[in-house]
Tab-separated table of C-alpha atoms and ligand atoms in Angstrom:
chain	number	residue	atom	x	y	z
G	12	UNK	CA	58.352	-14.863	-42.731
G	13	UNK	CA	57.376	-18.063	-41.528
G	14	UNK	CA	57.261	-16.847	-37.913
G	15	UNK	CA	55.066	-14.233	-39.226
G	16	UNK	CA	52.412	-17.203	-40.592
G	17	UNK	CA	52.815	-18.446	-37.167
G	18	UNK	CA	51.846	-15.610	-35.235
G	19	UNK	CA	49.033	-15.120	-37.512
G	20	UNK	CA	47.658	-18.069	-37.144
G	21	UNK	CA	48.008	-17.877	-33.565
G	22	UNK	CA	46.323	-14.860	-33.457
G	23	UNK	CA	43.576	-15.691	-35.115
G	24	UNK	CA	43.065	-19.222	-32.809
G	25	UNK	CA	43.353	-17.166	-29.848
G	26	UNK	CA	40.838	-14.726	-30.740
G	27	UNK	CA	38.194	-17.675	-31.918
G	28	UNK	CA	38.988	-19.710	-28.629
G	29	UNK	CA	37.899	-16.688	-26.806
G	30	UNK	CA	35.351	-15.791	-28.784
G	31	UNK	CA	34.321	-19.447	-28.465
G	32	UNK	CA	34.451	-19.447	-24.304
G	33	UNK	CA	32.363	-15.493	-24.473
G	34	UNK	CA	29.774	-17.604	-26.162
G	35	UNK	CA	29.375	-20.644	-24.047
G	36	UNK	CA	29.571	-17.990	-20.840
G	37	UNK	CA	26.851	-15.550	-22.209
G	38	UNK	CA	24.625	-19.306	-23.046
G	39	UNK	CA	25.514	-20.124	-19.979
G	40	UNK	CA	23.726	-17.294	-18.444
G	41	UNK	CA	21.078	-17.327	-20.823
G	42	UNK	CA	20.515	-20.806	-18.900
G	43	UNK	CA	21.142	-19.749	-15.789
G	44	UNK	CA	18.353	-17.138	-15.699
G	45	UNK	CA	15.719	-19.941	-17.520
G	46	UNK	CA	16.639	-21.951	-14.849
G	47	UNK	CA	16.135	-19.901	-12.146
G	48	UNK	CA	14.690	-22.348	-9.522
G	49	UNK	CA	14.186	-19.673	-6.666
G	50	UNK	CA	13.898	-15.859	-6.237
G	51	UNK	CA	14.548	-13.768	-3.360
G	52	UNK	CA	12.380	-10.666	-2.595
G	53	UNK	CA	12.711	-8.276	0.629
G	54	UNK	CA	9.806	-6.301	1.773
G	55	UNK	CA	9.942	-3.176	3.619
G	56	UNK	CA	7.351	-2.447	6.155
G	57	UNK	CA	6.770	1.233	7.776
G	58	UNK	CA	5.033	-0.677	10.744
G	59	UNK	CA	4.809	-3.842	10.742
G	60	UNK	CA	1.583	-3.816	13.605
G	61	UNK	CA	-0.084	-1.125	11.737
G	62	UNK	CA	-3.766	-3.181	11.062
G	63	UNK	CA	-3.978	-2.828	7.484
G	64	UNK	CA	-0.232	-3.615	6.416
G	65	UNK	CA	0.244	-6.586	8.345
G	66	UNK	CA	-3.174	-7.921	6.631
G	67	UNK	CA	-0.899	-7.047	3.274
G	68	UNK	CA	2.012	-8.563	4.727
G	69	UNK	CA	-0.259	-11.846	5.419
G	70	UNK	CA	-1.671	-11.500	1.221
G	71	UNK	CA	1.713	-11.328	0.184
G	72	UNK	CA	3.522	-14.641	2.512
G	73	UNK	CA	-0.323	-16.603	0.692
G	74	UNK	CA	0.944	-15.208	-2.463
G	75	UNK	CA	4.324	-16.417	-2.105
G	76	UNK	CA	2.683	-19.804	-1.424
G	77	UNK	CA	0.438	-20.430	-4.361
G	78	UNK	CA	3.229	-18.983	-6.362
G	79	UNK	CA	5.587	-21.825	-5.503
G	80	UNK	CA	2.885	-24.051	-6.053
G	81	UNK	CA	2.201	-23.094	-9.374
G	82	UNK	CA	5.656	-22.376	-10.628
G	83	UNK	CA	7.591	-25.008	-8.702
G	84	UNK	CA	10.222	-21.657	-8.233
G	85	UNK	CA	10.842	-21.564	-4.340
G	86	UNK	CA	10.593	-17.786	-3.063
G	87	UNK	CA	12.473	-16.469	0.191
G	88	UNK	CA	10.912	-13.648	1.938
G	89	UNK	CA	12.619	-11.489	3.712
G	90	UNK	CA	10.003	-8.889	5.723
G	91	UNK	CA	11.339	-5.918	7.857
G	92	UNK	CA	9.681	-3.934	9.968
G	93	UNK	CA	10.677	-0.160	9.811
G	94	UNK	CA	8.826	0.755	12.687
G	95	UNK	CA	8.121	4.237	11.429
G	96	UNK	CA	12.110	5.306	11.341
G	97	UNK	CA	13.343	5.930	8.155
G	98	UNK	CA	16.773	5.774	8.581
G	99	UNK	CA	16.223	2.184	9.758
G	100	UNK	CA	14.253	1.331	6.677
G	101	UNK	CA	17.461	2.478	4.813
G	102	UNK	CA	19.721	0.281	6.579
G	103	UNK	CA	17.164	-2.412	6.140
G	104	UNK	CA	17.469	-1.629	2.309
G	105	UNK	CA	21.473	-1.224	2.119
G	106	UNK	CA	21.425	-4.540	3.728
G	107	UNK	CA	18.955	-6.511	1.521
G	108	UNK	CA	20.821	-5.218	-1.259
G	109	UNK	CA	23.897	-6.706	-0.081
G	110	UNK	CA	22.750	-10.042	0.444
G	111	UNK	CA	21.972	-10.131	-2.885
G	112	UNK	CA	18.000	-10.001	-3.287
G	113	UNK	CA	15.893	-10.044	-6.157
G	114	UNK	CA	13.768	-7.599	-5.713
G	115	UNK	CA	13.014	-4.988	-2.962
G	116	UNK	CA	8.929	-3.952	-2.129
G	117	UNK	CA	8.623	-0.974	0.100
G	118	UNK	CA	6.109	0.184	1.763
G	119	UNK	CA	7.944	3.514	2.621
G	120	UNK	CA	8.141	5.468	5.903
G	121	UNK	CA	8.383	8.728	4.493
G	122	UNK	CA	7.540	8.884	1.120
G	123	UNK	CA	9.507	12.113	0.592
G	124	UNK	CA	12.834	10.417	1.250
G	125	UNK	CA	12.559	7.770	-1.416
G	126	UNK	CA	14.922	9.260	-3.853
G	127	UNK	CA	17.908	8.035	-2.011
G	128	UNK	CA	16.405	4.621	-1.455
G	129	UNK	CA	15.781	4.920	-5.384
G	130	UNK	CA	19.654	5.926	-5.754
G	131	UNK	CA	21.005	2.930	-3.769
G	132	UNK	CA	18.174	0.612	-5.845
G	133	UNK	CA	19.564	1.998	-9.096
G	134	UNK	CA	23.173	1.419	-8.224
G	135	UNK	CA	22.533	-2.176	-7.469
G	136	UNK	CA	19.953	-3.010	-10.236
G	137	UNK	CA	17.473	-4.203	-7.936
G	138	UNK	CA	13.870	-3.288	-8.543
G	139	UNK	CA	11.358	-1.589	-6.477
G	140	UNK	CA	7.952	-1.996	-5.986
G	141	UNK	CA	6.291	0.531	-3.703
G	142	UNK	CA	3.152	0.280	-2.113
G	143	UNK	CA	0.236	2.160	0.297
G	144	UNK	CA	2.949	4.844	0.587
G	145	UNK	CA	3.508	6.787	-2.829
G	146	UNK	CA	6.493	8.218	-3.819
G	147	UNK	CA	5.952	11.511	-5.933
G	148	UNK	CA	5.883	10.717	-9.587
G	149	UNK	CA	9.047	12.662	-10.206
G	150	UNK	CA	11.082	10.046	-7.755
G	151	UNK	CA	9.390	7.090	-9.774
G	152	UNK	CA	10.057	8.530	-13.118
G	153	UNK	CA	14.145	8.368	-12.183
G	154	UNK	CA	14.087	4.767	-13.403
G	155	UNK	CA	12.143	1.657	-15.602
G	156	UNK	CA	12.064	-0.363	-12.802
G	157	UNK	CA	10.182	1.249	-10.104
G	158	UNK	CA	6.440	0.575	-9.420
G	159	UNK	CA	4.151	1.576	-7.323
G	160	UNK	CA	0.724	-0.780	-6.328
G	161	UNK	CA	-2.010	1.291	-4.155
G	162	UNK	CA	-5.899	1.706	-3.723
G	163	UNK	CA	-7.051	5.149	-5.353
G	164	UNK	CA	-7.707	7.641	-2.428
G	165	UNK	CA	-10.109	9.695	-4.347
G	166	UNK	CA	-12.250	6.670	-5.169
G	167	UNK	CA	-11.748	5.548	-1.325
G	168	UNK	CA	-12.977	8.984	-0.632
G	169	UNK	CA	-16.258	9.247	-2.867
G	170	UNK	CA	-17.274	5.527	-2.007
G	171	UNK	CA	-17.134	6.721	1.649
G	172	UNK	CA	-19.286	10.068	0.913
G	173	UNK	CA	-21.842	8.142	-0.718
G	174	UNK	CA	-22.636	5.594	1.830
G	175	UNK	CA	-23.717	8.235	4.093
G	176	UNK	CA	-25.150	10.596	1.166
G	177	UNK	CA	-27.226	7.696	-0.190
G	178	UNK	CA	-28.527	6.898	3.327
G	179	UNK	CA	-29.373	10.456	4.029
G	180	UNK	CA	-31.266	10.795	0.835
G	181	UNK	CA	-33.345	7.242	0.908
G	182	UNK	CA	-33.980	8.558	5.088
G	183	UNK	CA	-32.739	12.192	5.977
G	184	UNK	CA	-33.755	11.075	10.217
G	185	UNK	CA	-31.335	8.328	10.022
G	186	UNK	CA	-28.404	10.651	9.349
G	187	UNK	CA	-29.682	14.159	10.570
G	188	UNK	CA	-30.481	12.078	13.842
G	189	UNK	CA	-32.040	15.157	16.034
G	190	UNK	CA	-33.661	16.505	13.140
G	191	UNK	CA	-32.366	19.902	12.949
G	192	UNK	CA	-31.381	20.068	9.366
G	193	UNK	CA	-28.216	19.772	10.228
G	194	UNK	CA	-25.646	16.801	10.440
G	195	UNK	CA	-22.818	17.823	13.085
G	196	UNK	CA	-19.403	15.563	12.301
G	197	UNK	CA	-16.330	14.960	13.713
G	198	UNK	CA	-13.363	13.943	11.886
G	199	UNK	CA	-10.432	11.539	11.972
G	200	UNK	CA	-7.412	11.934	10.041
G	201	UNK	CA	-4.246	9.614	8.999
G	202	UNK	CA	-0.847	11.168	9.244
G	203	UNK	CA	-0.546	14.364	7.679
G	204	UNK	CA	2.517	13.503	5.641
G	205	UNK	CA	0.674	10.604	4.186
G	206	UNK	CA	-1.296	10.729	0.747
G	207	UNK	CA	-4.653	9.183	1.147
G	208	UNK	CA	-5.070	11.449	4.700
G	209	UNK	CA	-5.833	14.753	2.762
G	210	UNK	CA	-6.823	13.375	-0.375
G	211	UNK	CA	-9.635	11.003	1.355
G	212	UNK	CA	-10.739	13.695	3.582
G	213	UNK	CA	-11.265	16.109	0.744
G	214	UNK	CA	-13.104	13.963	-1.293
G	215	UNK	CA	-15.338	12.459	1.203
G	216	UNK	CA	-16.566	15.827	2.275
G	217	UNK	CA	-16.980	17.186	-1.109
G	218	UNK	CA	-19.103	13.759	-1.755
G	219	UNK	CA	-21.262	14.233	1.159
G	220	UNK	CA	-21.751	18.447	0.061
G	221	UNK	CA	-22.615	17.268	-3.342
G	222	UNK	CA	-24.751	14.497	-2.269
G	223	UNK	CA	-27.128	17.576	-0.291
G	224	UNK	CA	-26.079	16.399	2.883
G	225	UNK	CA	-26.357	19.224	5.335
G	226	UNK	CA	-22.664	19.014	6.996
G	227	UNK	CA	-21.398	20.813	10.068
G	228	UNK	CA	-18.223	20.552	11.600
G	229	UNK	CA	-17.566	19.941	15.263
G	230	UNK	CA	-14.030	19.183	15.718
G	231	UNK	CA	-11.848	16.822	13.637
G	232	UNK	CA	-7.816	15.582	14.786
G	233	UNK	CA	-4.988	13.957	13.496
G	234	UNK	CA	-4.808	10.389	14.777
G	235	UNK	CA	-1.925	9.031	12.553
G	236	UNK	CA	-4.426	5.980	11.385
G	237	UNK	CA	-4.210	4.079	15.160
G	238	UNK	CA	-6.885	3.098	16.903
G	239	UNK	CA	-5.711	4.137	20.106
G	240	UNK	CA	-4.995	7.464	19.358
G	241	UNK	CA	-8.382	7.863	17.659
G	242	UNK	CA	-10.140	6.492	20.786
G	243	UNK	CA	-9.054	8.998	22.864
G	244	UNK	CA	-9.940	11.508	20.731
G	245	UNK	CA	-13.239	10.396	20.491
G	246	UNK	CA	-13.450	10.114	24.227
G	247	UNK	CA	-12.459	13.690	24.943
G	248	UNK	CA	-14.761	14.870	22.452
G	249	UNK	CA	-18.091	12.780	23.633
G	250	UNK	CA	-17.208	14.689	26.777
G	251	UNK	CA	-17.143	17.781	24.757
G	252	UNK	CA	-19.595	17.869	22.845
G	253	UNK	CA	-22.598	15.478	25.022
G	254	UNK	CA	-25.530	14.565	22.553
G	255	UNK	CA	-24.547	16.618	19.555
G	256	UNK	CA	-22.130	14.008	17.251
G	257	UNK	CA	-24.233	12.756	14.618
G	258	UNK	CA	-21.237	11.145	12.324
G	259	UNK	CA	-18.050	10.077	12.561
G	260	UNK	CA	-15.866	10.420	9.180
G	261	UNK	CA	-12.697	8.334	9.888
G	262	UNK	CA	-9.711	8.068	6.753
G	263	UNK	CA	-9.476	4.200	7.721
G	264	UNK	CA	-11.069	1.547	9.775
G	265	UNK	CA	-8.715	1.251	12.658
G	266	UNK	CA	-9.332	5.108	13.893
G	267	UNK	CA	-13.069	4.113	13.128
G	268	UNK	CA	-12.873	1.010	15.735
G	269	UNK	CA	-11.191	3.523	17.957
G	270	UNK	CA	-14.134	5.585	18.050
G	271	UNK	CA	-16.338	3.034	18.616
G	272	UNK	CA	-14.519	1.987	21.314
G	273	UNK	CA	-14.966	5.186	22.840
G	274	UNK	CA	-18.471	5.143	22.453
G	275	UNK	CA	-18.814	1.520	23.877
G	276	UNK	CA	-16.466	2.687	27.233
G	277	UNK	CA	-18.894	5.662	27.483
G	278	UNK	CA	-21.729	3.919	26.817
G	279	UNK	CA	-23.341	5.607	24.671
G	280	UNK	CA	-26.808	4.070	24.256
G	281	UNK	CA	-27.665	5.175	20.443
G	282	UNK	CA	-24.386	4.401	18.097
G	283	UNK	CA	-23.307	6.963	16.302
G	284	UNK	CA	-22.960	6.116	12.592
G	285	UNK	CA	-19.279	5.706	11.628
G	286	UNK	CA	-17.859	5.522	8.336
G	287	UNK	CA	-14.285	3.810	7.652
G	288	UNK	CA	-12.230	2.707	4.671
G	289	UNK	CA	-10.068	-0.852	4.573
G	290	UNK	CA	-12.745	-3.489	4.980
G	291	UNK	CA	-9.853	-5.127	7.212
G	292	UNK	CA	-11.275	-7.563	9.335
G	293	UNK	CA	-11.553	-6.121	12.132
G	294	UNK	CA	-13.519	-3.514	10.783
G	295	UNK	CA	-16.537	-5.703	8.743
G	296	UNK	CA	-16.639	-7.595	12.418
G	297	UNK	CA	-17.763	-4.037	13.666
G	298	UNK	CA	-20.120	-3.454	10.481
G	299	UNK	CA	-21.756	-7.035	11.740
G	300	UNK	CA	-21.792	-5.841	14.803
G	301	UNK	CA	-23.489	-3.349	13.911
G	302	UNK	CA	-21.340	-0.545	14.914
G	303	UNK	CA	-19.993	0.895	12.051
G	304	UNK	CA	-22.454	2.120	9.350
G	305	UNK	CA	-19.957	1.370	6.327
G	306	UNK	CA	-16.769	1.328	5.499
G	307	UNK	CA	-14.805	0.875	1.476
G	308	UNK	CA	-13.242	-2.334	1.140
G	309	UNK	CA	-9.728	-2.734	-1.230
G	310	UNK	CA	-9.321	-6.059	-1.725
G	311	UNK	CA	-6.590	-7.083	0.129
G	312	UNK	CA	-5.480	-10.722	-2.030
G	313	UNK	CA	-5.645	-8.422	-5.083
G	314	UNK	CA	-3.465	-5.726	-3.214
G	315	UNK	CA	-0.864	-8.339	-2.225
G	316	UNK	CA	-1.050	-10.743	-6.207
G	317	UNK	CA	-0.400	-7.219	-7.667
G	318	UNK	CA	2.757	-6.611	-5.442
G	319	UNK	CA	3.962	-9.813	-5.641
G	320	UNK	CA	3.324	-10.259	-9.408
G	321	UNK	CA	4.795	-7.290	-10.306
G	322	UNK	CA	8.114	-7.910	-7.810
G	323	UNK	CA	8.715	-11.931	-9.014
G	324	UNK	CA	8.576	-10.936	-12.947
G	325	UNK	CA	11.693	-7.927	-11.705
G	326	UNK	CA	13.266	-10.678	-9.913
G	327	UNK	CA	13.201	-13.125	-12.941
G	328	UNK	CA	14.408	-10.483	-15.617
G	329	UNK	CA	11.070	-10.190	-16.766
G	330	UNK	CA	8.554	-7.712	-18.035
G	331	UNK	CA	5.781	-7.515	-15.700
G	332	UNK	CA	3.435	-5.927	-17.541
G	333	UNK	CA	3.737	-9.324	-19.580
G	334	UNK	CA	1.831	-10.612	-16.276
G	335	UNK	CA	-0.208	-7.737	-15.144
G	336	UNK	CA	-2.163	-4.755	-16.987
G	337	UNK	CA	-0.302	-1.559	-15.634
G	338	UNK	CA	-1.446	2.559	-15.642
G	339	UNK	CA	1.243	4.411	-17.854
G	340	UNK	CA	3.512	1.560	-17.339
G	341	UNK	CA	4.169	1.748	-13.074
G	342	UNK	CA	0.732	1.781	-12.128
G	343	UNK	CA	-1.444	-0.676	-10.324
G	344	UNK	CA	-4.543	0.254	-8.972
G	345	UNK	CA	-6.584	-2.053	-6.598
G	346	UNK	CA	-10.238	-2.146	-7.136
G	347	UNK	CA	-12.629	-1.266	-4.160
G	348	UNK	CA	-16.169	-1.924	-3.180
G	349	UNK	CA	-18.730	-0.371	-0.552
G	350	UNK	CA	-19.657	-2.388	2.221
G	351	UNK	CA	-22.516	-0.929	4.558
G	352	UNK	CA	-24.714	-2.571	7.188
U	238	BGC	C1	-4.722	2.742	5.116
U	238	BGC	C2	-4.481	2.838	6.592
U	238	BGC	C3	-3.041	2.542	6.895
U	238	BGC	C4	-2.116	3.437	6.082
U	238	BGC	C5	-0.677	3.066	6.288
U	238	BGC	C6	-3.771	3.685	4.406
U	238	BGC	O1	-3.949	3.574	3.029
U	238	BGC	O2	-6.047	3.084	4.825
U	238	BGC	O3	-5.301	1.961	7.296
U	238	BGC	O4	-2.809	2.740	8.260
U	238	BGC	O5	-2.451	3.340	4.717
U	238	BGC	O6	0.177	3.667	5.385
């Protein structure tokens, strides 16, 4: 009987002692994660010399900055360049995963492959916030803690129709340039498997239709956003087509310095408008140069305090929304503006 008592009691001292050290373990990490003093986010590039992400990636290492400053929490930064291989960016993933990080924001080659990136995430619990590169909604509807910060391509699209719709209407010579009643274009497209490519092109033409600008197609290519590869385009086609371009529609500002270049190795002695979208740089230098009529700007230190803002609340347990207003709960849009000449 007495042995009994014994156990009992022994029992019940064991079960409070452990009870007692769950407790102090659980406050324990309670003050562990109110004490974080640093976070640790990786960010996935598709190409890192690509004109408009590395003026992202250069947002986002200022917004790690003034984030330390005002939070006194350090941040580590891991950035990875993809160059345009997927299966590399996958590696680059597995491996930030393994060391442990925070929080992962991708800027994803092919943005039909992210479920298995999302898979790996998932497994791991470490957040994602994509950007420029959207998966499809189903992919980011797999989990609560995938995101995806972007500038609207539509809106990209009707800002850039309107610049030259506007101009045509206020002074029909300074589009129509040989006053035919025509306007003869040439286009320049962004990589076919990428979002804003067909859904800027779409909408910009649609703009300029509705805006009673008399369009007529020349020729138009696919020059996978690069400068390069849109300058020789443009080249071949000057060639082709001597006297008769009377706009260039580019989906970004780095094929739309491309043509320009073109037209400056030609020497062509009346620029032909251009129209871009960014505002990088590079490309309002041009628009001060005088060289490109206009171009839609996203604003790249809201771009990079949305990603980062979003990523550090993941990587501290938080809700980011608590931070940031968000479109049914994963979006952020960046705002955009016109610039013209
Ligand atoms: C930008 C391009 C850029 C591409 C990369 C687009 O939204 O306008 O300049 O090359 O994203 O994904």
């Amino acid at each position: 009987m007495k042995k009994k008592v014994w156990c009992a009691v022994f029992a019940v001292l064991a079960a409070g002692i452990l009870a007692g050290t769950r407790l102090a373990w659980s406050r324990g990490k309670e003050e562990m994660q109110q004490e974080k003093t640093a976070i640790r986010l990786g960010i996935l590039l598709y190409r890192g010399d690509d004109t408009f992400i590395s003026n992202v990636r250069q947002a986002l290492e200022e917004q790690a900055k003034l984030y330390e400053q005002e939070t006194g929490i350090k941040v580590v930064l891991n950035i990875e360049d993809a160059k345009e291989n997927q299966i590399t960016q996958n590696s680059q993933l597995e491996r930030l995963i393994s060391l442990g990080y925070d929080a992962l924001c991708v800027n994803i080659v092919d943005r039909s492959m992210a479920s298995a990136m999302i898979d790996d995430a998932m497994a791991a619990d470490v957040p994602i916030v994509f950007f420029n590169r959207e998966p499809v909604e189903e992919d980011l509807r797999l989990w609560e803690k995938l995101y995806y910060v972007g500038a609207d391509a539509k809106e990209s699209a009707v800002l850039q129709g309107n610049i030259v719709a506007e101009l045509y209407q206020k002074d029909p010579a300074k589009v129509d340039r040989n006053g035919d009643g025509k306007v003869n274009y040439v286009l320049l497209e962004g990589e076919t498997s990428h979002q804003d490519s067909l859904i800027r092109t779409e909408w910009s033409i649609q703009t300029l239709m509705e805006g009673g600008v008399p369009l007529e197609k020349l020729t138009g290519g696919i020059a996978n956003w690069e400068r390069s590869q849109a300058s020789a385009m443009m080249e071949q086609w000057l060639e082709q087509f001597p006297g008769q371009i009377e706009l260039v529609i580019s989906n970004n500002d780095d094929m739309a310095l491309g043509a320009i270049d073109a037209m400056e190795r030609l020497e062509i002695p009346d620029p032909i408008n251009v129209v871009g979208i960014d505002g990088t740089p590079q490309g309002v230098q041009a628009l001060e140069r005088g060289m490109l009529l206009g171009t839609v700007q996203s604003d790249r230190a809201e771009y990079a305090h949305a990603i980062f803002t979003i990523a550090a609340a993941l990587a501290l347990d938080e809700d980011p929304k608590k931070d940031i207003q968000l479109v049914d709960e994963k979006y952020y849009w960046t705002h955009q503006t016109i610039l013209v000449q």
